[in-house]
Structures are given as structure tokens and as C-alpha cells.
PDB file of C-alpha atoms and ligand atoms in Angstrom:
ATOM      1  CA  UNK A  11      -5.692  -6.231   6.445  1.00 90.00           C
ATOM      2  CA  UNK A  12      -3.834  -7.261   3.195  1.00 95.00           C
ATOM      3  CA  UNK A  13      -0.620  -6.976   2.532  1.00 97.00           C
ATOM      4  CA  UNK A  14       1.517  -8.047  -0.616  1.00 98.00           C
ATOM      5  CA  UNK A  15       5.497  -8.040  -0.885  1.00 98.00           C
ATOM      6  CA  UNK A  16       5.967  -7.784  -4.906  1.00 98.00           C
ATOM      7  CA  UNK A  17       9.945  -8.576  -5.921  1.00 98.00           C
ATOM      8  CA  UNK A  18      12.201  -9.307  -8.756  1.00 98.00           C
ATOM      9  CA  UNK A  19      15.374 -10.685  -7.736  1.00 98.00           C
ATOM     10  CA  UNK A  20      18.116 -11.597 -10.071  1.00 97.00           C
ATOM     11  CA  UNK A  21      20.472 -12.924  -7.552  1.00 96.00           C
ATOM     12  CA  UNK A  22      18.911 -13.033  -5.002  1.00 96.00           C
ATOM     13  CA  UNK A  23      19.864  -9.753  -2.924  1.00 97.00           C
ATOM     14  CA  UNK A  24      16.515  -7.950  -3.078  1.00 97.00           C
ATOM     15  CA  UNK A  25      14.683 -11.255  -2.182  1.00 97.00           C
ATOM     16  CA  UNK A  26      16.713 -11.464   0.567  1.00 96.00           C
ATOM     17  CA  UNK A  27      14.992  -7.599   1.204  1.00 97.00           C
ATOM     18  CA  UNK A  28      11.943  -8.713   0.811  1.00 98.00           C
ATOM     19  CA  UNK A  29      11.739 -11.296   3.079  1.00 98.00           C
ATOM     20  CA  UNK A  30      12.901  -9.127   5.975  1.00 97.00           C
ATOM     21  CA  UNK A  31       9.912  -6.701   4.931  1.00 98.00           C
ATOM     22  CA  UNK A  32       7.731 -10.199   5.458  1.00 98.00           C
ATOM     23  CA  UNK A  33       8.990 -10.684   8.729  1.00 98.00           C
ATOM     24  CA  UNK A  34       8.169  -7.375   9.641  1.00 98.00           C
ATOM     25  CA  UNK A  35       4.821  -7.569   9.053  1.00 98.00           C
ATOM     26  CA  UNK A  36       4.210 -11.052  10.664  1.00 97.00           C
ATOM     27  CA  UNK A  37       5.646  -9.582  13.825  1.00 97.00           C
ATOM     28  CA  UNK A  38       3.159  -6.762  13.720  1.00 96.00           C
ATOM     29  CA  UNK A  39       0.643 -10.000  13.731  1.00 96.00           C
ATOM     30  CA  UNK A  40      -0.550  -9.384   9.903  1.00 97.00           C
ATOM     31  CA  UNK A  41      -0.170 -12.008   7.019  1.00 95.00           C
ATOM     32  CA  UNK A  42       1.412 -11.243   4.116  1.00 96.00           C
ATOM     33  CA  UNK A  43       2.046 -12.293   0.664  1.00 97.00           C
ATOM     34  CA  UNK A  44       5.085 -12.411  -1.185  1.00 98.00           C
ATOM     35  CA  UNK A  45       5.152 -12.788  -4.698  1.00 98.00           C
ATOM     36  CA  UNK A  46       7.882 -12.511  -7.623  1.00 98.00           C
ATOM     37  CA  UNK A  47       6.731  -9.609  -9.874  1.00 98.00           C
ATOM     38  CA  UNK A  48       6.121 -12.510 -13.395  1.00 97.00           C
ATOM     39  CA  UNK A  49       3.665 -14.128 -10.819  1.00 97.00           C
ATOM     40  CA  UNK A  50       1.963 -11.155  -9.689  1.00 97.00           C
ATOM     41  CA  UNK A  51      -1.207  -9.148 -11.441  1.00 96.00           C
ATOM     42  CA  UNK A  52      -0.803  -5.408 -11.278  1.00 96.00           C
ATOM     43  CA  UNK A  53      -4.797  -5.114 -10.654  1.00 95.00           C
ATOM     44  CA  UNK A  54      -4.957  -7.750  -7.859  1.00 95.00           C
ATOM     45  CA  UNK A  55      -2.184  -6.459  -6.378  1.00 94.00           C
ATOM     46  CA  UNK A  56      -3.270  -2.827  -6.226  1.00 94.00           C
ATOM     47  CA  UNK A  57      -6.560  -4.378  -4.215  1.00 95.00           C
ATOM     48  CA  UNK A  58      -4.614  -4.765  -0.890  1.00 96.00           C
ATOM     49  CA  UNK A  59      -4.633  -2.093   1.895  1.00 95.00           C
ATOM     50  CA  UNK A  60      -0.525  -1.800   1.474  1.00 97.00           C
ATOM     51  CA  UNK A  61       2.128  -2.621  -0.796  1.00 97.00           C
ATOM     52  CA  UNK A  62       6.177  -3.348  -0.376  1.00 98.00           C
ATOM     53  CA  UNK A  63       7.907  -3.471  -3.810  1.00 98.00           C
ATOM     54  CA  UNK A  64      11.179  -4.309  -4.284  1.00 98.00           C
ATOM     55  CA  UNK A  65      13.734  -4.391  -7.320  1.00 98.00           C
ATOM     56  CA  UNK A  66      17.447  -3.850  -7.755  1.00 98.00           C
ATOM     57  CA  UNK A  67      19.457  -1.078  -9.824  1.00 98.00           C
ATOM     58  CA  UNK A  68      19.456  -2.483 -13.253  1.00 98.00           C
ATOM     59  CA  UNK A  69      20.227  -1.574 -16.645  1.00 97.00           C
ATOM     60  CA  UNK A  70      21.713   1.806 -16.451  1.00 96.00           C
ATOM     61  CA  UNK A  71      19.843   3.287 -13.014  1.00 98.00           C
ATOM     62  CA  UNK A  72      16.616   1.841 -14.345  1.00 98.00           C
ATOM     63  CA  UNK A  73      14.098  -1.164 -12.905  1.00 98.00           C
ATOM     64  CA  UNK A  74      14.020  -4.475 -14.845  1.00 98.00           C
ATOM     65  CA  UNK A  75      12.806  -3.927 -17.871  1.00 98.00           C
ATOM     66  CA  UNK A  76      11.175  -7.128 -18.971  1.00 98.00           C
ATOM     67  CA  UNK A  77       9.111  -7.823 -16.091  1.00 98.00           C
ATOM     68  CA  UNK A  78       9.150  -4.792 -13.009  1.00 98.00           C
ATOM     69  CA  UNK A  79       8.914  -2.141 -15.725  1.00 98.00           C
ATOM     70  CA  UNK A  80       5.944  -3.154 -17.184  1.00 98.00           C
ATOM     71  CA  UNK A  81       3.914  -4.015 -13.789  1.00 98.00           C
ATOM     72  CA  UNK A  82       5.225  -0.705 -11.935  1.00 98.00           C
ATOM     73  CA  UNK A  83       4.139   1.303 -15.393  1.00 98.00           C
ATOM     74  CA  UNK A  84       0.754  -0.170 -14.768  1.00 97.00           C
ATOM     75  CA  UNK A  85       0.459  -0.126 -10.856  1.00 97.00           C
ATOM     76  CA  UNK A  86       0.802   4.137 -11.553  1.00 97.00           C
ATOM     77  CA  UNK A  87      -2.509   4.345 -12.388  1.00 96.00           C
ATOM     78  CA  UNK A  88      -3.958   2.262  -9.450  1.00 97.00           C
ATOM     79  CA  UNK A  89      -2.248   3.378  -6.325  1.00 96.00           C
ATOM     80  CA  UNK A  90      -3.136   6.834  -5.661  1.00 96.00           C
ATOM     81  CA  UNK A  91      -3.751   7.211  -1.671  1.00 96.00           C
ATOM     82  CA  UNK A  92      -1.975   3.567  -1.209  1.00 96.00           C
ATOM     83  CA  UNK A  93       0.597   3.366   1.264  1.00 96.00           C
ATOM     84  CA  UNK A  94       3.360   1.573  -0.067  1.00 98.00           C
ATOM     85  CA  UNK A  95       6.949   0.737   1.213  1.00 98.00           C
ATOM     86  CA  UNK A  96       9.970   0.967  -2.007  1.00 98.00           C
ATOM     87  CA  UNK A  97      13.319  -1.429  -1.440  1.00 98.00           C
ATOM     88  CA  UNK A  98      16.043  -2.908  -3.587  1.00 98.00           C
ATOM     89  CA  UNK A  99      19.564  -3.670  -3.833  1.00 97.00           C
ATOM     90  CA  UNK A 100      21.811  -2.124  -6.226  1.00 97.00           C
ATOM     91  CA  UNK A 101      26.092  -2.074  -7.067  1.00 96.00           C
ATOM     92  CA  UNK A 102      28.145   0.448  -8.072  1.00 96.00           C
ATOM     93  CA  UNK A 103      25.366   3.363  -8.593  1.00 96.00           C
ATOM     94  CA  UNK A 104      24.661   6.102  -6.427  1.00 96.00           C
ATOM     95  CA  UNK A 105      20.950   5.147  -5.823  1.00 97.00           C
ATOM     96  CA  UNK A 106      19.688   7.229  -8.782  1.00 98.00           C
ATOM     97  CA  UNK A 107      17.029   4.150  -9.913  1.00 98.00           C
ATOM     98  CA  UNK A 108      15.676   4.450  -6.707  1.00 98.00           C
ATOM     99  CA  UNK A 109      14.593   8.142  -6.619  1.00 98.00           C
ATOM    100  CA  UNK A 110      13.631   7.913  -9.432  1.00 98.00           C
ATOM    101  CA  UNK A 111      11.314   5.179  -8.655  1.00 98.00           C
ATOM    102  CA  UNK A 112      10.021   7.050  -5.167  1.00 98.00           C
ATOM    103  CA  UNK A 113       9.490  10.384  -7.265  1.00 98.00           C
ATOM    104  CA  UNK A 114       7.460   8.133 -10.179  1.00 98.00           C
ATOM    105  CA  UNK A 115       5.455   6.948  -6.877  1.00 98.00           C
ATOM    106  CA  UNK A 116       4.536   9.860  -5.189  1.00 98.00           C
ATOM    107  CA  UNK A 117       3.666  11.512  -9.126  1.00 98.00           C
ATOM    108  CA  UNK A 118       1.435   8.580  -8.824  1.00 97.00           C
ATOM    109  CA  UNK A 119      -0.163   9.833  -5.278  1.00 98.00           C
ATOM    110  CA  UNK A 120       1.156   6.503  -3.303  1.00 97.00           C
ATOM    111  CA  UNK A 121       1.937   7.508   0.139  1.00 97.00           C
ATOM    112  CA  UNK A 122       5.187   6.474   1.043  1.00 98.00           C
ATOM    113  CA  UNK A 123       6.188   5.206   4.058  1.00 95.00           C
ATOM    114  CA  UNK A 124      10.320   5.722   3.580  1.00 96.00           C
ATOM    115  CA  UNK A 125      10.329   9.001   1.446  1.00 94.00           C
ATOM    116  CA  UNK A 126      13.301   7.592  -0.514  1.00 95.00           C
ATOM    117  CA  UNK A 127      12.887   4.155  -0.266  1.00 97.00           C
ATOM    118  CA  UNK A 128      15.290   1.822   1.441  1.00 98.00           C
ATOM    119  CA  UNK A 129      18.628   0.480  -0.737  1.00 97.00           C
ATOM    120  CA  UNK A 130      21.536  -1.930   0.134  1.00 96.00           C
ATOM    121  CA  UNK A 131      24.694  -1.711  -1.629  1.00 94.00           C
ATOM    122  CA  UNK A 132      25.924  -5.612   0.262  1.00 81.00           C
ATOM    123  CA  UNK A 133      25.815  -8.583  -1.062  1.00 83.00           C
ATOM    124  CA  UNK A 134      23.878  -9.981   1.269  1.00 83.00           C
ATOM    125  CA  UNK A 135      22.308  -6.882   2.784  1.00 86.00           C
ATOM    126  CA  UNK A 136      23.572  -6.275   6.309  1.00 92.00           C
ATOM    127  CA  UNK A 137      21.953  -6.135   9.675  1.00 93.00           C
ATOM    128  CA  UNK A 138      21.053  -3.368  10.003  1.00 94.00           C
ATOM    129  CA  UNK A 139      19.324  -2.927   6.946  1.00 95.00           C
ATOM    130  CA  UNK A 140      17.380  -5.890   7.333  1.00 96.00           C
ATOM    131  CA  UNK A 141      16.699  -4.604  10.442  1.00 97.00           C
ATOM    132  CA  UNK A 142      14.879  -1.186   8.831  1.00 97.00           C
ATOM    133  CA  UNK A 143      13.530  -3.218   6.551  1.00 98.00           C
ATOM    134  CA  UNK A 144      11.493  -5.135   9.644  1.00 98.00           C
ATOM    135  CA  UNK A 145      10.608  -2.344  11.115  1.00 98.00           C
ATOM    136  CA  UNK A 146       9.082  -0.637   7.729  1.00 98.00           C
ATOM    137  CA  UNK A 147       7.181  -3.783   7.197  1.00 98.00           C
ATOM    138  CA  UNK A 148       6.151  -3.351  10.585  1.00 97.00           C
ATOM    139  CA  UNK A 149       4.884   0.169   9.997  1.00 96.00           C
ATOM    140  CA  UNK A 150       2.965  -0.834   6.799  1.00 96.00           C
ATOM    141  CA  UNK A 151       1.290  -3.167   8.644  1.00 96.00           C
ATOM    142  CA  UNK A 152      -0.102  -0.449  11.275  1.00 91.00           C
TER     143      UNK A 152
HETATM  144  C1  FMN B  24      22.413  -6.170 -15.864  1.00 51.45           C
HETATM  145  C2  FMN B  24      22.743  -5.462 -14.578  1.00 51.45           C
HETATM  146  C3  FMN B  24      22.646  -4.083 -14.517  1.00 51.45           C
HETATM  147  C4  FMN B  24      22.935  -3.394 -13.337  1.00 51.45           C
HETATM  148  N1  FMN B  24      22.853  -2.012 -13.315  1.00 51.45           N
HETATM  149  C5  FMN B  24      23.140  -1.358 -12.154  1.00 51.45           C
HETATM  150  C6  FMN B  24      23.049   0.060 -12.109  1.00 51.45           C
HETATM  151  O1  FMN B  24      22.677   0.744 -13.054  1.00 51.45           O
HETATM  152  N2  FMN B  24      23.374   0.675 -10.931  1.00 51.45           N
HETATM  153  C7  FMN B  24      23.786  -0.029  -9.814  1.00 51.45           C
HETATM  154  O2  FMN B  24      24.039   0.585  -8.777  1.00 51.45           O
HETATM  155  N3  FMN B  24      23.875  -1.383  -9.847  1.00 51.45           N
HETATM  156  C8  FMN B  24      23.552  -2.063 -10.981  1.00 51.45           C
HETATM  157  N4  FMN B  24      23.635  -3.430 -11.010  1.00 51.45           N
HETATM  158  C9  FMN B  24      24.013  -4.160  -9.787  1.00 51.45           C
HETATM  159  C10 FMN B  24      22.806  -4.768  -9.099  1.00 51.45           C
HETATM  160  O3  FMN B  24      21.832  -3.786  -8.802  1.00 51.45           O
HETATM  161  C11 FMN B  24      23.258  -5.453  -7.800  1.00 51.45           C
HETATM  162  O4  FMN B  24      24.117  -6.534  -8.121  1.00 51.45           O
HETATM  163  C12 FMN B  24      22.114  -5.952  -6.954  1.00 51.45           C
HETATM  164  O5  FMN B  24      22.620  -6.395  -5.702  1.00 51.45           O
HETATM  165  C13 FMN B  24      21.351  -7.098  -7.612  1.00 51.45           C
HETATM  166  O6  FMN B  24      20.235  -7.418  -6.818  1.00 51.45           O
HETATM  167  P1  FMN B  24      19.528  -8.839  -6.895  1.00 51.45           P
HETATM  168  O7  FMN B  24      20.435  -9.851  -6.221  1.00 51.45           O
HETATM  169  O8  FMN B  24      18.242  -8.669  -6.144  1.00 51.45           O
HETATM  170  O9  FMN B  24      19.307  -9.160  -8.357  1.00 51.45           O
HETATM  171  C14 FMN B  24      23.340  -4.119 -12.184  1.00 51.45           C
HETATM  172  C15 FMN B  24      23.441  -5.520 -12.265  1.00 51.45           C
HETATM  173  C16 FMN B  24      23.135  -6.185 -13.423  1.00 51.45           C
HETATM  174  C17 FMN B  24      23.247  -7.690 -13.459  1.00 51.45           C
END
């Protein structure tokens, strides 16, 4: 089974996300790869059996524009029937980027595996996010 965890990070918080989504699936015994979004290929990536993205609240409620924007925009054609896991850190928002992000998904026809995605508003993220965030990765990997 493939697996890839695609992230942009600015300071770190959502990578922090995304490598609790990586442990998750190497305790479910699968490998996966974890890749910043300005290393990743939208067309390679929509090749694996599952997908975790992640990316923070930025702008105003929007994804990063320069480098997530572009790559999700293009991913929207490609992952109809894909089950795919959404994360990301944001601040002082309510979480509006984010369903706005699962409801562009699901438009899309990816199956998702946390209907509204799963958000920390910590700096690190706490425990017990990162722990949901293990067992999601877990579940993609099933
Ligand atoms: C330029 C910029 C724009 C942001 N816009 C929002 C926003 O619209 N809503 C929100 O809740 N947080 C916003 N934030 C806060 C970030 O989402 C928050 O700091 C997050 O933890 C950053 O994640 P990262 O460490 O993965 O980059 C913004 C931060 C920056 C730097």
C-alpha cells in the first residue's frame, strides 16, 4: 500500500501534525512518505492508495497561496474515490479554511476519513490531538 503525507508548514505547527499522521501509519505496519507540498508532484502524488494533507489557516481563512493552493487546485481533478485524511493548524480563526477545504474535497469525490478534517489551535499541538492524528493515520492505512 502507498501512502503519502503532503504538508506546508510555516512554523512548523502543521509539520509537527504531520508527523503524528506518519507515526500512525507506521504503527499500522505501512510505510509512508512525507513530503513538503514545493517538493511534491500533484500527479505522483494522486498515484498512491491514500493521501494525508496538511496546511495551516493562512491568509484570510484560505490555504497558502503560493505553493498548497496551486497543488490542492490541481489534486481536484485526480482524487475522486481516494481516501484522504485533511489536518492543519491555524490561530485566531474559527476553522472556516478548513471546511472549506473538506467541502472543496468531497466536491472533488475524495472520501474522507475525518468529515471535517482535524485542526489545532496550540502552538505545539497538544496530546491529544496528536493522538487523533495517530489514530487517523492509522485508519488510512487500513
Ligand atoms: C500570514 C498568516 C496568515 C494567517 N491567517 C490565519 C487565518 O486566516 N485564520 C487563522 O485561524 N489563523 C491564521 N494564521 C495563524 C496560523 O494558521 C497559525 O499560526 C498556525 O499555527 C501556523 O501553522 P504552521 O506552524 O504549520 O505554519 C495566519 C498566520 C500567518 C503567518
Amino acid at each position: 500500500m502507498s501512502i503519502s503525507v503532503v504538508y506546508w508548514s510555516g512554523t512548523g505547527n502543521t509539520q509537527a501534525m504531520a508527523e503524528a499522521v506518519v507515526e500512525g501509519i507506521k504503527a499500522a505496519g505501512q510505510e509512508a512518505e512525507l513530503l513538503e507540498v514545493g517538493n511534491a508532484d500533484a500527479k505522483t502524488v494522486a498515484a498512491v492508495d491514500a493521501l494525508a494533507l496538511g496546511c495551516p489557516a493562512m491568509g484570510a481563512e484560505v490555504l497558502e497561496e503560493s505553493e498548497m493552493e496551486p497543488f490542492v487546485e490541481e489534486l481536484e481533478s485526480l482524487v475522486s474515490g481516494k481516501k484522504i485524511l485533511l489536518f492543519g493548524s491555524y490561530g485566531w480563526g474559527d476553522g472556516e479554511w478548513m471546511r472549506d477545504w473538506a467541502d472543496r474535497m468531497k466536491n472533488a469525490g475524495a472520501q474522507l476519513i475525518r468529515e471535517e478534517g482535524i485542526i489545532a489551535n496550540d502552538a505545539p499541538p497538544e496530546d491529544d490531538v496528536l493522538e487523533e492524528l495517530k489514530a487517523a493515520g492509522k485508519e488510512l492505512a487500513e
